[in-house]
Amino acid sequence: MEIFMMGKYSAHVWSSFGITAVVLIICVLQARRRHRIVLSDLRVRIKAMESEQ
Amino acid sequence: MWSFLHKLASPPHFYGISARMIPWFYAAGLLAVAYGSVAGLFYAPADEEMNDGFRIIYVHVPAAFISMSAYMVMAIGAGIGLIWRMKLAHAVAAGAAPLGAWFTFLALITGSIWGRPMWGTWWEWGDPRLTSELLLLFLYFGYMALRAAIDDTAKADKASAVLALVGAVNIPIIHFSVEWWTSLHQGSTLLKSGGPAMHPDMLYPLLAMILGFALLFAALLLARVRTEVLHRERRTRWVRDLIMPAGEAA
Amino acid sequence: MSGQDRQLPGLMEGFIAIVRRDLLLAWKRPGDVLNPLFFFAMVASLFPLAAAPSPEQLMLNGPGVVWVAALLATLLSLNSLFLSDFEDGSLDQIILSPQPLPLLGLGKAAAHWLLSGLPLVLVSPLIAVSYRMPADIVGVMMLTLALGTVSLSLLGAIGAALTVGLNRGNALLSLLIMPLAMPVLIFGARTVSLAATGDPYAAGIYFLAAYCMLALTLAPFATAAALKISNE
């Protein structure tokens, strides 16, 4: 476990890496969520259009 | 070459190709980041002055690099979209802005965490790079706010493109003015990242991290542009066929 | 040269016509000119009242406060730059006119500076005196304000053109322009501070003049492009 200790800067280093990981994950999730929303939106819209015809 | 680019720029083609490219970018990016993190955190020798605290640069410098590259991508996309009326370029600009804002935010947070032991304070106005990053974040906010305020997509594309280009002209001036200001500011401690001769064991993980962040950014950008394209082409035939294959028709 | 070409008014005439028109309109509605001025004076007097600084602090922070107040007052007056033209349809006429649009955009910015920047420069000595600035510093401050407000008018015209006709254009305009205006603010305020402490300050004046020239040459084209896009 010793290599995980970064001297007195341990908290700073690990929190930086942690925040980076969190932000990257948020970016990925955000991109996926938007894609899903657009897809389901399109499905509803196109179904409505087809049934009208 | 040109016919390839021309083909890539057609929305259905881009939609198909990007789907196949995104996993590779993610995989390569994660690989580079994994190597950079392990080597940077555990194998790179500790800095003489900063001790282990210097390891923050392995996330701070790549984030700052991407935050500025993203603005360049955005401005170039805006310029191409404005001059050649290429819709895909506008979609790229629209996708790059929120990502750039996130990476700018990341650079600010990690820079602030770095600054805490260095300067004894979370925020130091005397550091030109952090202050420039803050202004960059404001530029991204302005761009996104303008885009969000205009309902018509084509109009939003063009108006925000003008803003992106005006911002691109201003960024070097903003950076220069902040530097001038801080050079007069007493007691400023510049962020020292590496110095002239960086030990190879320190440098290679950093380069790997920068490459990894760039690949991840590319993957995220492609994913966002893909969504943009789908939304913008919502009234076209190919999107209809994509969503509702022939057999499923009502 | 055919006979028809000669009947068109010259470039200078088009520029002067638009400046004169805006000045006349402002003459009929003096509130539009006076309100930003009052705003400027009030913001500048908020600081001594809220922070209760000692005379030394007042002298040290005065330039920064005057500059922030000037930036805010300029932003306040920028909102109406194209708004009335947009509402009564004269913006269509301006865009359709045979005169080059960048030149007319430059005319609008020039009128805006004459109506907001110049009065602000003229009023600023009053505030400087209440901040106990020495007389020779007041001259430096007026020079930086004069150069800076020209840049702000030109830069602001781009923002006003981009946001004209939008519902929430008011706050949006400030959000767009403030980060872009930061170099002007930094150099303007720091130059006056340097002069106040007796340091060499010429570099700041040169920068402000250079920025002003850059804005004069580039900003009208961006304004013209933005006007065309907003008025589609």
JSON list of N, CA and C in Angstrom, two decimals, chain B residues 81-133:
[
{"chain": "B", "resi": 81, "resn": "GLY", "atom": "N", "xyz": [-17.51, 26.04, -41.75]},
{"chain": "B", "resi": 81, "resn": "GLY", "atom": "CA", "xyz": [-18.96, 26.05, -41.90]},
{"chain": "B", "resi": 81, "resn": "GLY", "atom": "C", "xyz": [-19.47, 27.35, -42.49]},
{"chain": "B", "resi": 82, "resn": "LEU", "atom": "N", "xyz": [-18.82, 28.45, -42.09]},
{"chain": "B", "resi": 82, "resn": "LEU", "atom": "CA", "xyz": [-19.26, 29.77, -42.53]},
{"chain": "B", "resi": 82, "resn": "LEU", "atom": "C", "xyz": [-18.86, 30.02, -43.99]},
{"chain": "B", "resi": 83, "resn": "ILE", "atom": "N", "xyz": [-17.63, 29.61, -44.34]},
{"chain": "B", "resi": 83, "resn": "ILE", "atom": "CA", "xyz": [-17.12, 29.93, -45.68]},
{"chain": "B", "resi": 83, "resn": "ILE", "atom": "C", "xyz": [-17.66, 28.95, -46.72]},
{"chain": "B", "resi": 84, "resn": "TRP", "atom": "N", "xyz": [-17.57, 27.63, -46.42]},
{"chain": "B", "resi": 84, "resn": "TRP", "atom": "CA", "xyz": [-17.99, 26.64, -47.43]},
{"chain": "B", "resi": 84, "resn": "TRP", "atom": "C", "xyz": [-19.40, 26.12, -47.18]},
{"chain": "B", "resi": 85, "resn": "ARG", "atom": "N", "xyz": [-20.09, 26.71, -46.20]},
{"chain": "B", "resi": 85, "resn": "ARG", "atom": "CA", "xyz": [-21.47, 26.29, -45.89]},
{"chain": "B", "resi": 85, "resn": "ARG", "atom": "C", "xyz": [-21.58, 24.79, -45.70]},
{"chain": "B", "resi": 86, "resn": "MET", "atom": "N", "xyz": [-20.62, 24.24, -44.96]},
{"chain": "B", "resi": 86, "resn": "MET", "atom": "CA", "xyz": [-20.62, 22.81, -44.72]},
{"chain": "B", "resi": 86, "resn": "MET", "atom": "C", "xyz": [-21.31, 22.54, -43.39]},
{"chain": "B", "resi": 87, "resn": "LYS", "atom": "N", "xyz": [-22.42, 21.80, -43.46]},
{"chain": "B", "resi": 87, "resn": "LYS", "atom": "CA", "xyz": [-23.21, 21.61, -42.24]},
{"chain": "B", "resi": 87, "resn": "LYS", "atom": "C", "xyz": [-22.48, 20.77, -41.21]},
{"chain": "B", "resi": 88, "resn": "LEU", "atom": "N", "xyz": [-21.70, 19.79, -41.70]},
{"chain": "B", "resi": 88, "resn": "LEU", "atom": "CA", "xyz": [-20.99, 18.90, -40.77]},
{"chain": "B", "resi": 88, "resn": "LEU", "atom": "C", "xyz": [-19.98, 19.71, -39.93]},
{"chain": "B", "resi": 89, "resn": "ALA", "atom": "N", "xyz": [-19.36, 20.72, -40.55]},
{"chain": "B", "resi": 89, "resn": "ALA", "atom": "CA", "xyz": [-18.39, 21.53, -39.82]},
{"chain": "B", "resi": 89, "resn": "ALA", "atom": "C", "xyz": [-19.07, 22.28, -38.68]},
{"chain": "B", "resi": 90, "resn": "HIS", "atom": "N", "xyz": [-20.29, 22.78, -38.95]},
{"chain": "B", "resi": 90, "resn": "HIS", "atom": "CA", "xyz": [-21.03, 23.46, -37.87]},
{"chain": "B", "resi": 90, "resn": "HIS", "atom": "C", "xyz": [-21.36, 22.48, -36.74]},
{"chain": "B", "resi": 91, "resn": "ALA", "atom": "N", "xyz": [-21.68, 21.23, -37.12]},
{"chain": "B", "resi": 91, "resn": "ALA", "atom": "CA", "xyz": [-21.98, 20.22, -36.10]},
{"chain": "B", "resi": 91, "resn": "ALA", "atom": "C", "xyz": [-20.75, 19.94, -35.25]},
{"chain": "B", "resi": 92, "resn": "VAL", "atom": "N", "xyz": [-19.57, 19.93, -35.90]},
{"chain": "B", "resi": 92, "resn": "VAL", "atom": "CA", "xyz": [-18.33, 19.73, -35.15]},
{"chain": "B", "resi": 92, "resn": "VAL", "atom": "C", "xyz": [-18.12, 20.86, -34.15]},
{"chain": "B", "resi": 93, "resn": "ALA", "atom": "N", "xyz": [-18.35, 22.11, -34.61]},
{"chain": "B", "resi": 93, "resn": "ALA", "atom": "CA", "xyz": [-18.18, 23.25, -33.70]},
{"chain": "B", "resi": 93, "resn": "ALA", "atom": "C", "xyz": [-19.15, 23.14, -32.53]},
{"chain": "B", "resi": 94, "resn": "ALA", "atom": "N", "xyz": [-20.39, 22.74, -32.83]},
{"chain": "B", "resi": 94, "resn": "ALA", "atom": "CA", "xyz": [-21.39, 22.63, -31.77]},
{"chain": "B", "resi": 94, "resn": "ALA", "atom": "C", "xyz": [-21.01, 21.55, -30.77]},
{"chain": "B", "resi": 95, "resn": "GLY", "atom": "N", "xyz": [-20.41, 20.46, -31.26]},
{"chain": "B", "resi": 95, "resn": "GLY", "atom": "CA", "xyz": [-20.03, 19.37, -30.37]},
{"chain": "B", "resi": 95, "resn": "GLY", "atom": "C", "xyz": [-18.79, 19.68, -29.55]},
{"chain": "B", "resi": 96, "resn": "ALA", "atom": "N", "xyz": [-17.88, 20.47, -30.13]},
{"chain": "B", "resi": 96, "resn": "ALA", "atom": "CA", "xyz": [-16.60, 20.74, -29.45]},
{"chain": "B", "resi": 96, "resn": "ALA", "atom": "C", "xyz": [-16.77, 21.67, -28.26]},
{"chain": "B", "resi": 97, "resn": "ALA", "atom": "N", "xyz": [-17.77, 22.58, -28.32]},
{"chain": "B", "resi": 97, "resn": "ALA", "atom": "CA", "xyz": [-17.88, 23.61, -27.28]},
{"chain": "B", "resi": 97, "resn": "ALA", "atom": "C", "xyz": [-18.10, 23.05, -25.87]},
{"chain": "B", "resi": 98, "resn": "PRO", "atom": "N", "xyz": [-19.13, 22.20, -25.64]},
{"chain": "B", "resi": 98, "resn": "PRO", "atom": "CA", "xyz": [-19.31, 21.71, -24.27]},
{"chain": "B", "resi": 98, "resn": "PRO", "atom": "C", "xyz": [-18.14, 20.86, -23.80]},
{"chain": "B", "resi": 99, "resn": "LEU", "atom": "N", "xyz": [-17.54, 20.09, -24.72]},
{"chain": "B", "resi": 99, "resn": "LEU", "atom": "CA", "xyz": [-16.38, 19.28, -24.32]},
{"chain": "B", "resi": 99, "resn": "LEU", "atom": "C", "xyz": [-15.22, 20.19, -23.90]},
{"chain": "B", "resi": 100, "resn": "GLY", "atom": "N", "xyz": [-14.99, 21.23, -24.71]},
{"chain": "B", "resi": 100, "resn": "GLY", "atom": "CA", "xyz": [-13.93, 22.18, -24.37]},
{"chain": "B", "resi": 100, "resn": "GLY", "atom": "C", "xyz": [-14.17, 22.80, -23.01]},
{"chain": "B", "resi": 101, "resn": "ALA", "atom": "N", "xyz": [-15.43, 23.13, -22.73]},
{"chain": "B", "resi": 101, "resn": "ALA", "atom": "CA", "xyz": [-15.77, 23.73, -21.43]},
{"chain": "B", "resi": 101, "resn": "ALA", "atom": "C", "xyz": [-15.45, 22.75, -20.30]},
{"chain": "B", "resi": 102, "resn": "TRP", "atom": "N", "xyz": [-15.77, 21.47, -20.49]},
{"chain": "B", "resi": 102, "resn": "TRP", "atom": "CA", "xyz": [-15.47, 20.48, -19.45]},
{"chain": "B", "resi": 102, "resn": "TRP", "atom": "C", "xyz": [-13.97, 20.36, -19.21]},
{"chain": "B", "resi": 103, "resn": "PHE", "atom": "N", "xyz": [-13.19, 20.31, -20.29]},
{"chain": "B", "resi": 103, "resn": "PHE", "atom": "CA", "xyz": [-11.74, 20.18, -20.12]},
{"chain": "B", "resi": 103, "resn": "PHE", "atom": "C", "xyz": [-11.15, 21.45, -19.51]},
{"chain": "B", "resi": 104, "resn": "THR", "atom": "N", "xyz": [-11.72, 22.61, -19.84]},
{"chain": "B", "resi": 104, "resn": "THR", "atom": "CA", "xyz": [-11.26, 23.85, -19.22]},
{"chain": "B", "resi": 104, "resn": "THR", "atom": "C", "xyz": [-11.53, 23.82, -17.72]},
{"chain": "B", "resi": 105, "resn": "PHE", "atom": "N", "xyz": [-12.74, 23.36, -17.38]},
{"chain": "B", "resi": 105, "resn": "PHE", "atom": "CA", "xyz": [-13.10, 23.22, -15.97]},
{"chain": "B", "resi": 105, "resn": "PHE", "atom": "C", "xyz": [-12.12, 22.31, -15.25]},
{"chain": "B", "resi": 106, "resn": "LEU", "atom": "N", "xyz": [-11.80, 21.20, -15.92]},
{"chain": "B", "resi": 106, "resn": "LEU", "atom": "CA", "xyz": [-10.86, 20.23, -15.34]},
{"chain": "B", "resi": 106, "resn": "LEU", "atom": "C", "xyz": [-9.48, 20.88, -15.12]},
{"chain": "B", "resi": 107, "resn": "ALA", "atom": "N", "xyz": [-9.02, 21.62, -16.13]},
{"chain": "B", "resi": 107, "resn": "ALA", "atom": "CA", "xyz": [-7.71, 22.28, -16.01]},
{"chain": "B", "resi": 107, "resn": "ALA", "atom": "C", "xyz": [-7.73, 23.28, -14.85]},
{"chain": "B", "resi": 108, "resn": "LEU", "atom": "N", "xyz": [-8.85, 23.98, -14.68]},
{"chain": "B", "resi": 108, "resn": "LEU", "atom": "CA", "xyz": [-8.96, 24.96, -13.59]},
{"chain": "B", "resi": 108, "resn": "LEU", "atom": "C", "xyz": [-8.91, 24.27, -12.23]},
{"chain": "B", "resi": 109, "resn": "ILE", "atom": "N", "xyz": [-9.70, 23.20, -12.08]},
{"chain": "B", "resi": 109, "resn": "ILE", "atom": "CA", "xyz": [-9.77, 22.50, -10.79]},
{"chain": "B", "resi": 109, "resn": "ILE", "atom": "C", "xyz": [-8.40, 21.90, -10.43]},
{"chain": "B", "resi": 110, "resn": "THR", "atom": "N", "xyz": [-7.79, 21.19, -11.39]},
{"chain": "B", "resi": 110, "resn": "THR", "atom": "CA", "xyz": [-6.51, 20.55, -11.07]},
{"chain": "B", "resi": 110, "resn": "THR", "atom": "C", "xyz": [-5.42, 21.61, -10.86]},
{"chain": "B", "resi": 111, "resn": "GLY", "atom": "N", "xyz": [-5.52, 22.72, -11.62]},
{"chain": "B", "resi": 111, "resn": "GLY", "atom": "CA", "xyz": [-4.56, 23.80, -11.41]},
{"chain": "B", "resi": 111, "resn": "GLY", "atom": "C", "xyz": [-4.69, 24.40, -10.02]},
{"chain": "B", "resi": 112, "resn": "SER", "atom": "N", "xyz": [-5.94, 24.50, -9.58]},
{"chain": "B", "resi": 112, "resn": "SER", "atom": "CA", "xyz": [-6.19, 25.06, -8.26]},
{"chain": "B", "resi": 112, "resn": "SER", "atom": "C", "xyz": [-5.68, 24.12, -7.16]},
{"chain": "B", "resi": 113, "resn": "ILE", "atom": "N", "xyz": [-5.87, 22.80, -7.38]},
{"chain": "B", "resi": 113, "resn": "ILE", "atom": "CA", "xyz": [-5.38, 21.82, -6.40]},
{"chain": "B", "resi": 113, "resn": "ILE", "atom": "C", "xyz": [-3.84, 21.84, -6.37]},
{"chain": "B", "resi": 114, "resn": "TRP", "atom": "N", "xyz": [-3.26, 22.02, -7.54]},
{"chain": "B", "resi": 114, "resn": "TRP", "atom": "CA", "xyz": [-1.80, 22.16, -7.63]},
{"chain": "B", "resi": 114, "resn": "TRP", "atom": "C", "xyz": [-1.34, 23.41, -6.89]},
{"chain": "B", "resi": 115, "resn": "GLY", "atom": "N", "xyz": [-2.10, 24.45, -7.03]},
{"chain": "B", "resi": 115, "resn": "GLY", "atom": "CA", "xyz": [-1.71, 25.73, -6.45]},
{"chain": "B", "resi": 115, "resn": "GLY", "atom": "C", "xyz": [-1.78, 25.76, -4.93]},
{"chain": "B", "resi": 116, "resn": "ARG", "atom": "N", "xyz": [-2.65, 24.94, -4.38]},
{"chain": "B", "resi": 116, "resn": "ARG", "atom": "CA", "xyz": [-2.84, 24.95, -2.92]},
{"chain": "B", "resi": 116, "resn": "ARG", "atom": "C", "xyz": [-1.53, 24.75, -2.15]},
{"chain": "B", "resi": 117, "resn": "PRO", "atom": "N", "xyz": [-0.77, 23.66, -2.42]},
{"chain": "B", "resi": 117, "resn": "PRO", "atom": "CA", "xyz": [0.51, 23.55, -1.72]},
{"chain": "B", "resi": 117, "resn": "PRO", "atom": "C", "xyz": [1.58, 24.51, -2.25]},
{"chain": "B", "resi": 118, "resn": "MET", "atom": "N", "xyz": [1.49, 24.85, -3.57]},
{"chain": "B", "resi": 118, "resn": "MET", "atom": "CA", "xyz": [2.51, 25.72, -4.15]},
{"chain": "B", "resi": 118, "resn": "MET", "atom": "C", "xyz": [2.43, 27.15, -3.64]},
{"chain": "B", "resi": 119, "resn": "TRP", "atom": "N", "xyz": [1.21, 27.70, -3.65]},
{"chain": "B", "resi": 119, "resn": "TRP", "atom": "CA", "xyz": [1.05, 29.10, -3.29]},
{"chain": "B", "resi": 119, "resn": "TRP", "atom": "C", "xyz": [0.43, 29.28, -1.91]},
{"chain": "B", "resi": 120, "resn": "GLY", "atom": "N", "xyz": [-0.06, 28.17, -1.33]},
{"chain": "B", "resi": 120, "resn": "GLY", "atom": "CA", "xyz": [-0.75, 28.28, -0.05]},
{"chain": "B", "resi": 120, "resn": "GLY", "atom": "C", "xyz": [-2.14, 28.85, -0.20]},
{"chain": "B", "resi": 121, "resn": "THR", "atom": "N", "xyz": [-2.66, 28.89, -1.46]},
{"chain": "B", "resi": 121, "resn": "THR", "atom": "CA", "xyz": [-4.03, 29.39, -1.66]},
{"chain": "B", "resi": 121, "resn": "THR", "atom": "C", "xyz": [-4.64, 28.64, -2.83]},
{"chain": "B", "resi": 122, "resn": "TRP", "atom": "N", "xyz": [-5.98, 28.53, -2.82]},
{"chain": "B", "resi": 122, "resn": "TRP", "atom": "CA", "xyz": [-6.65, 27.77, -3.88]},
{"chain": "B", "resi": 122, "resn": "TRP", "atom": "C", "xyz": [-6.64, 28.55, -5.20]},
{"chain": "B", "resi": 123, "resn": "TRP", "atom": "N", "xyz": [-6.60, 29.84, -5.08]},
{"chain": "B", "resi": 123, "resn": "TRP", "atom": "CA", "xyz": [-6.64, 30.62, -6.32]},
{"chain": "B", "resi": 123, "resn": "TRP", "atom": "C", "xyz": [-5.64, 31.76, -6.25]},
{"chain": "B", "resi": 124, "resn": "GLU", "atom": "N", "xyz": [-4.84, 31.89, -7.32]},
{"chain": "B", "resi": 124, "resn": "GLU", "atom": "CA", "xyz": [-3.84, 32.95, -7.36]},
{"chain": "B", "resi": 124, "resn": "GLU", "atom": "C", "xyz": [-4.04, 33.73, -8.65]},
{"chain": "B", "resi": 125, "resn": "TRP", "atom": "N", "xyz": [-4.52, 34.97, -8.51]},
{"chain": "B", "resi": 125, "resn": "TRP", "atom": "CA", "xyz": [-4.75, 35.79, -9.70]},
{"chain": "B", "resi": 125, "resn": "TRP", "atom": "C", "xyz": [-3.44, 36.10, -10.42]},
{"chain": "B", "resi": 126, "resn": "GLY", "atom": "N", "xyz": [-2.34, 35.98, -9.69]},
{"chain": "B", "resi": 126, "resn": "GLY", "atom": "CA", "xyz": [-1.05, 36.30, -10.28]},
{"chain": "B", "resi": 126, "resn": "GLY", "atom": "C", "xyz": [-0.55, 35.26, -11.27]},
{"chain": "B", "resi": 127, "resn": "ASP", "atom": "N", "xyz": [-1.23, 34.11, -11.38]},
{"chain": "B", "resi": 127, "resn": "ASP", "atom": "CA", "xyz": [-0.76, 33.11, -12.33]},
{"chain": "B", "resi": 127, "resn": "ASP", "atom": "C", "xyz": [-1.45, 33.30, -13.67]},
{"chain": "B", "resi": 128, "resn": "PRO", "atom": "N", "xyz": [-0.68, 33.63, -14.72]},
{"chain": "B", "resi": 128, "resn": "PRO", "atom": "CA", "xyz": [-1.32, 33.98, -15.99]},
{"chain": "B", "resi": 128, "resn": "PRO", "atom": "C", "xyz": [-2.05, 32.82, -16.63]},
{"chain": "B", "resi": 129, "resn": "ARG", "atom": "N", "xyz": [-1.53, 31.59, -16.46]},
{"chain": "B", "resi": 129, "resn": "ARG", "atom": "CA", "xyz": [-2.15, 30.48, -17.17]},
{"chain": "B", "resi": 129, "resn": "ARG", "atom": "C", "xyz": [-3.52, 30.16, -16.60]},
{"chain": "B", "resi": 130, "resn": "LEU", "atom": "N", "xyz": [-3.62, 30.13, -15.27]},
{"chain": "B", "resi": 130, "resn": "LEU", "atom": "CA", "xyz": [-4.92, 29.82, -14.67]},
{"chain": "B", "resi": 130, "resn": "LEU", "atom": "C", "xyz": [-5.93, 30.90, -15.00]},
{"chain": "B", "resi": 131, "resn": "THR", "atom": "N", "xyz": [-5.48, 32.18, -14.95]},
{"chain": "B", "resi": 131, "resn": "THR", "atom": "CA", "xyz": [-6.40, 33.27, -15.25]},
{"chain": "B", "resi": 131, "resn": "THR", "atom": "C", "xyz": [-6.87, 33.21, -16.70]},
{"chain": "B", "resi": 132, "resn": "SER", "atom": "N", "xyz": [-5.94, 32.86, -17.61]},
{"chain": "B", "resi": 132, "resn": "SER", "atom": "CA", "xyz": [-6.34, 32.71, -19.01]},
{"chain": "B", "resi": 132, "resn": "SER", "atom": "C", "xyz": [-7.35, 31.59, -19.18]},
{"chain": "B", "resi": 133, "resn": "GLU", "atom": "N", "xyz": [-7.13, 30.49, -18.45]},
{"chain": "B", "resi": 133, "resn": "GLU", "atom": "CA", "xyz": [-8.07, 29.37, -18.53]},
{"chain": "B", "resi": 133, "resn": "GLU", "atom": "C", "xyz": [-9.46, 29.79, -18.08]}
]
